[in-house]
Short mmCIF file of N, CA, C and O in Angstrom, two decimals:
data_model
loop_
_atom_site.label_atom_id
_atom_site.label_comp_id
_atom_site.label_asym_id
_atom_site.label_seq_id
_atom_site.Cartn_x
_atom_site.Cartn_y
_atom_site.Cartn_z
N ILE R 239 39.87 -14.83 3.81
CA ILE R 239 41.00 -14.25 4.52
C ILE R 239 42.18 -14.12 3.58
O ILE R 239 42.92 -13.15 3.64
N VAL R 240 42.34 -15.09 2.69
CA VAL R 240 43.45 -15.04 1.73
C VAL R 240 43.32 -13.81 0.84
O VAL R 240 44.31 -13.14 0.56
N HIS R 241 42.10 -13.49 0.41
CA HIS R 241 41.91 -12.30 -0.42
C HIS R 241 42.37 -11.04 0.32
O HIS R 241 42.93 -10.14 -0.28
N LEU R 242 42.14 -11.00 1.62
CA LEU R 242 42.50 -9.82 2.40
C LEU R 242 43.99 -9.78 2.72
O LEU R 242 44.66 -8.78 2.47
N THR R 243 44.51 -10.86 3.26
CA THR R 243 45.87 -10.83 3.80
C THR R 243 46.96 -11.16 2.79
O THR R 243 48.06 -10.60 2.87
N GLU R 244 46.70 -12.03 1.87
CA GLU R 244 47.74 -12.46 0.93
C GLU R 244 47.61 -11.81 -0.44
O GLU R 244 48.60 -11.39 -1.02
N LEU R 245 46.39 -11.74 -0.96
CA LEU R 245 46.18 -11.20 -2.30
C LEU R 245 45.96 -9.69 -2.28
O LEU R 245 45.97 -9.05 -3.33
N ARG R 246 45.76 -9.14 -1.09
CA ARG R 246 45.52 -7.69 -0.93
C ARG R 246 44.37 -7.23 -1.82
O ARG R 246 44.47 -6.26 -2.57
N GLU R 247 43.26 -7.95 -1.71
CA GLU R 247 42.04 -7.63 -2.46
C GLU R 247 40.91 -7.40 -1.46
O GLU R 247 40.02 -8.24 -1.29
N PRO R 248 40.93 -6.25 -0.77
CA PRO R 248 39.94 -6.03 0.29
C PRO R 248 38.50 -5.98 -0.21
O PRO R 248 37.59 -6.39 0.52
N GLN R 249 38.27 -5.53 -1.43
CA GLN R 249 36.89 -5.49 -1.93
C GLN R 249 36.34 -6.91 -2.13
O GLN R 249 35.20 -7.19 -1.78
N GLU R 250 37.16 -7.78 -2.67
CA GLU R 250 36.75 -9.17 -2.86
C GLU R 250 36.51 -9.84 -1.52
O GLU R 250 35.53 -10.55 -1.32
N ALA R 251 37.42 -9.61 -0.59
CA ALA R 251 37.29 -10.18 0.75
C ALA R 251 36.04 -9.66 1.43
O ALA R 251 35.30 -10.42 2.08
N GLU R 252 35.78 -8.36 1.31
CA GLU R 252 34.63 -7.75 1.97
C GLU R 252 33.33 -8.40 1.52
O GLU R 252 32.43 -8.66 2.34
N SER R 253 33.23 -8.68 0.27
CA SER R 253 32.03 -9.32 -0.26
C SER R 253 31.80 -10.70 0.39
O SER R 253 30.69 -11.03 0.82
N ALA R 254 32.86 -11.47 0.47
CA ALA R 254 32.77 -12.80 1.09
C ALA R 254 32.47 -12.70 2.58
O ALA R 254 31.63 -13.45 3.11
N PHE R 255 33.11 -11.76 3.28
CA PHE R 255 32.88 -11.60 4.71
C PHE R 255 31.45 -11.13 4.97
O PHE R 255 30.83 -11.56 5.95
N ALA R 256 30.92 -10.26 4.13
CA ALA R 256 29.55 -9.77 4.31
C ALA R 256 28.54 -10.91 4.16
O ALA R 256 27.59 -11.02 4.94
N ARG R 257 28.76 -11.78 3.17
CA ARG R 257 27.88 -12.94 3.01
C ARG R 257 27.96 -13.86 4.22
O ARG R 257 26.95 -14.34 4.73
N ALA R 258 29.17 -14.10 4.69
CA ALA R 258 29.36 -14.96 5.86
C ALA R 258 28.73 -14.33 7.10
O ALA R 258 28.16 -15.04 7.94
N MET R 259 28.81 -13.01 7.23
CA MET R 259 28.22 -12.33 8.38
C MET R 259 26.71 -12.52 8.40
O MET R 259 26.12 -12.77 9.46
N LYS R 260 26.07 -12.43 7.26
CA LYS R 260 24.63 -12.65 7.19
C LYS R 260 24.28 -14.06 7.65
O LYS R 260 23.32 -14.25 8.41
N ARG R 261 25.04 -15.04 7.20
CA ARG R 261 24.78 -16.43 7.61
C ARG R 261 25.02 -16.61 9.11
O ARG R 261 24.24 -17.27 9.79
N ALA R 262 26.09 -16.03 9.62
CA ALA R 262 26.40 -16.16 11.05
C ALA R 262 25.31 -15.51 11.90
O ALA R 262 24.89 -16.07 12.92
N ALA R 263 24.83 -14.34 11.47
CA ALA R 263 23.79 -13.64 12.23
C ALA R 263 22.49 -14.43 12.22
O ALA R 263 21.83 -14.56 13.26
N ARG R 264 22.15 -14.99 11.07
CA ARG R 264 20.92 -15.79 10.97
C ARG R 264 21.00 -17.05 11.84
O ARG R 264 20.03 -17.48 12.41
N SER R 265 22.19 -17.61 11.92
CA SER R 265 22.40 -18.86 12.65
C SER R 265 22.68 -18.65 14.13
O SER R 265 22.71 -19.61 14.89
N GLY R 266 22.95 -17.40 14.52
CA GLY R 266 23.24 -17.12 15.92
C GLY R 266 24.66 -17.49 16.34
O GLY R 266 24.92 -17.68 17.52
N PHE R 267 25.58 -17.57 15.39
CA PHE R 267 26.97 -17.89 15.69
C PHE R 267 27.70 -16.60 16.07
O PHE R 267 28.34 -15.95 15.25
N ARG R 268 27.63 -16.23 17.33
CA ARG R 268 28.15 -14.94 17.78
C ARG R 268 29.67 -14.88 17.73
O ARG R 268 30.23 -13.81 17.47
N ARG R 269 30.35 -15.99 17.97
CA ARG R 269 31.81 -15.97 17.87
C ARG R 269 32.24 -15.62 16.45
O ARG R 269 33.13 -14.80 16.23
N GLU R 270 31.57 -16.23 15.48
CA GLU R 270 31.88 -15.93 14.09
C GLU R 270 31.53 -14.49 13.75
O GLU R 270 32.23 -13.84 12.98
N GLU R 271 30.44 -13.98 14.34
CA GLU R 271 30.09 -12.58 14.12
C GLU R 271 31.21 -11.66 14.60
O GLU R 271 31.54 -10.68 13.94
N ALA R 272 31.78 -11.97 15.76
CA ALA R 272 32.89 -11.17 16.28
C ALA R 272 34.08 -11.22 15.33
O ALA R 272 34.69 -10.19 15.02
N GLN R 273 34.41 -12.40 14.86
CA GLN R 273 35.54 -12.54 13.94
C GLN R 273 35.27 -11.80 12.63
O GLN R 273 36.14 -11.11 12.10
N LEU R 274 34.08 -11.96 12.10
CA LEU R 274 33.74 -11.33 10.83
C LEU R 274 33.67 -9.81 10.96
O LEU R 274 34.04 -9.09 10.03
N ALA R 275 33.21 -9.31 12.10
CA ALA R 275 33.19 -7.86 12.31
C ALA R 275 34.62 -7.31 12.23
O ALA R 275 34.86 -6.26 11.63
N TYR R 276 35.57 -8.04 12.84
CA TYR R 276 36.97 -7.61 12.75
C TYR R 276 37.43 -7.58 11.29
O TYR R 276 38.01 -6.58 10.82
N TYR R 277 37.18 -8.65 10.56
CA TYR R 277 37.65 -8.70 9.17
C TYR R 277 36.95 -7.67 8.29
O TYR R 277 37.57 -7.09 7.40
N LEU R 278 35.68 -7.42 8.53
CA LEU R 278 34.99 -6.36 7.79
C LEU R 278 35.58 -5.00 8.14
O LEU R 278 35.69 -4.12 7.29
N GLY R 279 35.99 -4.83 9.39
CA GLY R 279 36.66 -3.61 9.79
C GLY R 279 37.99 -3.43 9.07
O GLY R 279 38.34 -2.33 8.63
N GLU R 280 38.73 -4.52 8.96
CA GLU R 280 40.01 -4.45 8.23
C GLU R 280 39.79 -4.09 6.77
O GLU R 280 40.53 -3.28 6.20
N CYS R 281 38.77 -4.68 6.15
CA CYS R 281 38.47 -4.33 4.76
C CYS R 281 38.15 -2.85 4.64
O CYS R 281 38.70 -2.16 3.77
N ALA R 282 37.27 -2.36 5.51
CA ALA R 282 36.88 -0.95 5.46
C ALA R 282 38.09 -0.05 5.70
O ALA R 282 38.26 0.98 5.03
N ARG R 283 38.95 -0.43 6.65
CA ARG R 283 40.15 0.37 6.93
C ARG R 283 41.05 0.46 5.70
O ARG R 283 41.50 1.53 5.32
N LEU R 284 41.28 -0.67 5.06
CA LEU R 284 42.16 -0.69 3.89
C LEU R 284 41.55 0.05 2.71
O LEU R 284 42.27 0.53 1.84
N LEU R 285 40.23 0.13 2.69
CA LEU R 285 39.55 0.85 1.61
C LEU R 285 39.35 2.33 1.94
O LEU R 285 38.73 3.06 1.18
N GLY R 286 39.86 2.75 3.11
CA GLY R 286 39.79 4.15 3.49
C GLY R 286 38.46 4.60 4.06
O GLY R 286 38.22 5.80 4.20
N ARG R 287 37.61 3.66 4.41
CA ARG R 287 36.31 3.98 5.02
C ARG R 287 36.47 3.88 6.55
O ARG R 287 36.06 2.91 7.16
N TYR R 288 37.06 4.91 7.12
CA TYR R 288 37.52 4.85 8.51
C TYR R 288 36.40 4.83 9.53
O TYR R 288 36.51 4.14 10.55
N GLN R 289 35.32 5.55 9.32
CA GLN R 289 34.21 5.53 10.28
C GLN R 289 33.58 4.14 10.32
O GLN R 289 33.26 3.63 11.39
N GLU R 290 33.40 3.55 9.17
CA GLU R 290 32.85 2.20 9.10
C GLU R 290 33.80 1.20 9.77
O GLU R 290 33.36 0.30 10.49
N ALA R 291 35.08 1.38 9.52
CA ALA R 291 36.07 0.49 10.13
C ALA R 291 36.00 0.57 11.65
O ALA R 291 35.98 -0.45 12.34
N ARG R 292 35.93 1.79 12.18
CA ARG R 292 35.84 1.96 13.63
C ARG R 292 34.60 1.26 14.19
O ARG R 292 34.67 0.55 15.20
N ALA R 293 33.48 1.44 13.52
CA ALA R 293 32.23 0.80 13.98
C ALA R 293 32.37 -0.72 13.99
O ALA R 293 31.91 -1.38 14.93
N ARG R 294 33.00 -1.27 12.97
CA ARG R 294 33.17 -2.73 12.90
C ARG R 294 34.13 -3.23 13.98
O ARG R 294 33.87 -4.24 14.63
N PHE R 295 35.24 -2.52 14.18
CA PHE R 295 36.18 -2.93 15.21
C PHE R 295 35.54 -2.85 16.60
O PHE R 295 35.74 -3.73 17.43
N GLU R 296 34.76 -1.80 16.82
CA GLU R 296 34.07 -1.67 18.10
C GLU R 296 33.03 -2.77 18.28
O GLU R 296 32.84 -3.28 19.38
N GLN R 297 32.35 -3.13 17.20
CA GLN R 297 31.40 -4.25 17.24
C GLN R 297 32.14 -5.54 17.60
O GLN R 297 31.68 -6.30 18.46
N ALA R 298 33.25 -5.77 16.97
CA ALA R 298 34.04 -6.98 17.26
C ALA R 298 34.51 -6.98 18.71
O ALA R 298 34.46 -8.00 19.39
N GLN R 299 34.94 -5.82 19.19
CA GLN R 299 35.41 -5.71 20.57
C GLN R 299 34.28 -5.98 21.56
O GLN R 299 34.45 -6.73 22.52
N ARG R 300 33.12 -5.38 21.31
CA ARG R 300 31.98 -5.58 22.19
C ARG R 300 31.55 -7.04 22.24
O ARG R 300 31.37 -7.61 23.32
N LEU R 301 31.38 -7.65 21.08
CA LEU R 301 30.98 -9.06 21.03
C LEU R 301 32.02 -9.96 21.71
O LEU R 301 31.66 -10.88 22.44
N SER R 302 33.28 -9.67 21.46
CA SER R 302 34.35 -10.48 22.04
C SER R 302 34.33 -10.41 23.56
O SER R 302 34.49 -11.42 24.24
N ARG R 303 34.14 -9.22 24.08
CA ARG R 303 34.08 -9.06 25.54
C ARG R 303 32.86 -9.76 26.12
O ARG R 303 32.95 -10.41 27.16
N GLU R 304 31.72 -9.61 25.45
CA GLU R 304 30.49 -10.26 25.92
C GLU R 304 30.66 -11.78 25.98
O GLU R 304 30.15 -12.42 26.89
N LEU R 305 31.38 -12.31 25.02
CA LEU R 305 31.53 -13.77 24.91
C LEU R 305 32.80 -14.29 25.58
O LEU R 305 33.02 -15.50 25.62
N GLY R 306 33.61 -13.40 26.12
CA GLY R 306 34.85 -13.83 26.77
C GLY R 306 35.88 -14.39 25.81
O GLY R 306 36.60 -15.32 26.14
N LEU R 307 35.97 -13.80 24.63
CA LEU R 307 36.89 -14.26 23.59
C LEU R 307 38.14 -13.39 23.59
O LEU R 307 38.18 -12.32 22.98
N ALA R 308 39.16 -13.85 24.27
CA ALA R 308 40.37 -13.03 24.46
C ALA R 308 41.07 -12.72 23.14
O ALA R 308 41.47 -11.57 22.89
N GLU R 309 41.28 -13.71 22.29
CA GLU R 309 42.01 -13.48 21.04
C GLU R 309 41.25 -12.53 20.12
O GLU R 309 41.83 -11.62 19.52
N GLU R 310 39.94 -12.72 20.03
CA GLU R 310 39.14 -11.85 19.17
C GLU R 310 39.12 -10.42 19.70
O GLU R 310 39.16 -9.47 18.93
N ALA R 311 39.08 -10.26 21.04
CA ALA R 311 39.13 -8.92 21.63
C ALA R 311 40.48 -8.27 21.35
O ALA R 311 40.54 -7.06 21.03
N TRP R 312 41.54 -9.05 21.42
CA TRP R 312 42.88 -8.52 21.13
C TRP R 312 42.96 -8.04 19.69
O TRP R 312 43.49 -6.97 19.41
N LYS R 313 42.41 -8.84 18.75
CA LYS R 313 42.45 -8.46 17.34
C LYS R 313 41.64 -7.19 17.10
O LYS R 313 42.05 -6.32 16.32
N ALA R 314 40.49 -7.07 17.75
CA ALA R 314 39.67 -5.86 17.60
C ALA R 314 40.45 -4.65 18.10
O ALA R 314 40.43 -3.58 17.47
N ASN R 315 41.15 -4.80 19.21
CA ASN R 315 41.97 -3.72 19.75
C ASN R 315 43.11 -3.38 18.78
O ASN R 315 43.43 -2.20 18.58
N LEU R 316 43.72 -4.38 18.19
CA LEU R 316 44.75 -4.18 17.19
C LEU R 316 44.19 -3.37 16.01
O LEU R 316 44.83 -2.43 15.52
N GLY R 317 43.00 -3.75 15.56
CA GLY R 317 42.37 -3.03 14.46
C GLY R 317 42.14 -1.57 14.79
O GLY R 317 42.39 -0.68 13.97
N LEU R 318 41.68 -1.30 16.02
CA LEU R 318 41.48 0.09 16.45
C LEU R 318 42.81 0.85 16.49
O LEU R 318 42.86 2.02 16.14
N GLY R 319 43.86 0.18 16.90
CA GLY R 319 45.18 0.81 16.92
C GLY R 319 45.69 1.12 15.52
O GLY R 319 46.22 2.21 15.27
N ARG R 320 45.53 0.18 14.63
CA ARG R 320 45.94 0.41 13.23
C ARG R 320 45.15 1.56 12.62
O ARG R 320 45.70 2.40 11.90
N LEU R 321 43.87 1.58 12.90
CA LEU R 321 43.01 2.64 12.38
C LEU R 321 43.45 3.99 12.92
O LEU R 321 43.56 4.97 12.16
N ALA R 322 43.72 4.06 14.22
CA ALA R 322 44.18 5.32 14.81
C ALA R 322 45.48 5.78 14.14
O ALA R 322 45.66 6.97 13.85
N ARG R 323 46.35 4.87 13.87
CA ARG R 323 47.61 5.18 13.18
C ARG R 323 47.33 5.73 11.78
O ARG R 323 47.94 6.69 11.35
N ASN R 324 46.37 5.10 11.07
CA ASN R 324 46.03 5.55 9.71
C ASN R 324 45.53 6.99 9.68
O ASN R 324 45.77 7.70 8.70
N ILE R 325 44.82 7.39 10.73
CA ILE R 325 44.25 8.74 10.71
C ILE R 325 45.09 9.74 11.50
O ILE R 325 44.65 10.84 11.78
N GLY R 326 46.31 9.32 11.84
CA GLY R 326 47.25 10.24 12.46
C GLY R 326 47.07 10.43 13.95
O GLY R 326 47.59 11.40 14.50
N GLU R 327 46.37 9.55 14.61
CA GLU R 327 46.17 9.63 16.06
C GLU R 327 47.15 8.68 16.74
O GLU R 327 46.78 7.64 17.29
N ASP R 328 48.43 9.06 16.72
CA ASP R 328 49.47 8.18 17.23
C ASP R 328 49.33 7.88 18.71
O ASP R 328 49.59 6.75 19.14
N ALA R 329 48.92 8.86 19.50
CA ALA R 329 48.76 8.62 20.95
C ALA R 329 47.66 7.59 21.20
O ALA R 329 47.82 6.68 22.03
N THR R 330 46.57 7.70 20.46
CA THR R 330 45.48 6.72 20.60
C THR R 330 45.94 5.35 20.12
O THR R 330 45.61 4.33 20.74
N ALA R 331 46.71 5.31 19.06
CA ALA R 331 47.23 4.04 18.55
C ALA R 331 48.06 3.34 19.62
O ALA R 331 47.94 2.13 19.81
N ARG R 332 48.87 4.08 20.32
CA ARG R 332 49.71 3.50 21.39
C ARG R 332 48.86 2.92 22.50
O ARG R 332 49.21 1.89 23.09
N VAL R 333 47.75 3.58 22.83
CA VAL R 333 46.86 3.09 23.88
C VAL R 333 46.29 1.73 23.49
O VAL R 333 46.21 0.83 24.31
N HIS R 334 45.91 1.61 22.23
CA HIS R 334 45.34 0.35 21.77
C HIS R 334 46.41 -0.71 21.66
O HIS R 334 46.19 -1.86 21.84
#
């Protein structure tokens, strides 16, 4: 998370999040999968890979809703709003 939020190194962060996602998926830790999907979405968004970012944020949102994780669902919605803003969809950003 530090690589993403403080050091602004999304590629480095993405690598670590991808490894953690594989471990979480193998272990069945769905809460962590939701969190990691959000962070992978943020990495993709910052790297300009907007379709991938949307897919990750939607994955995080779906998992969060399935598991009743309010904070994680809120973050996924925030990610979708930021993404909409990045691609010039201001009305959609406001909805999120």
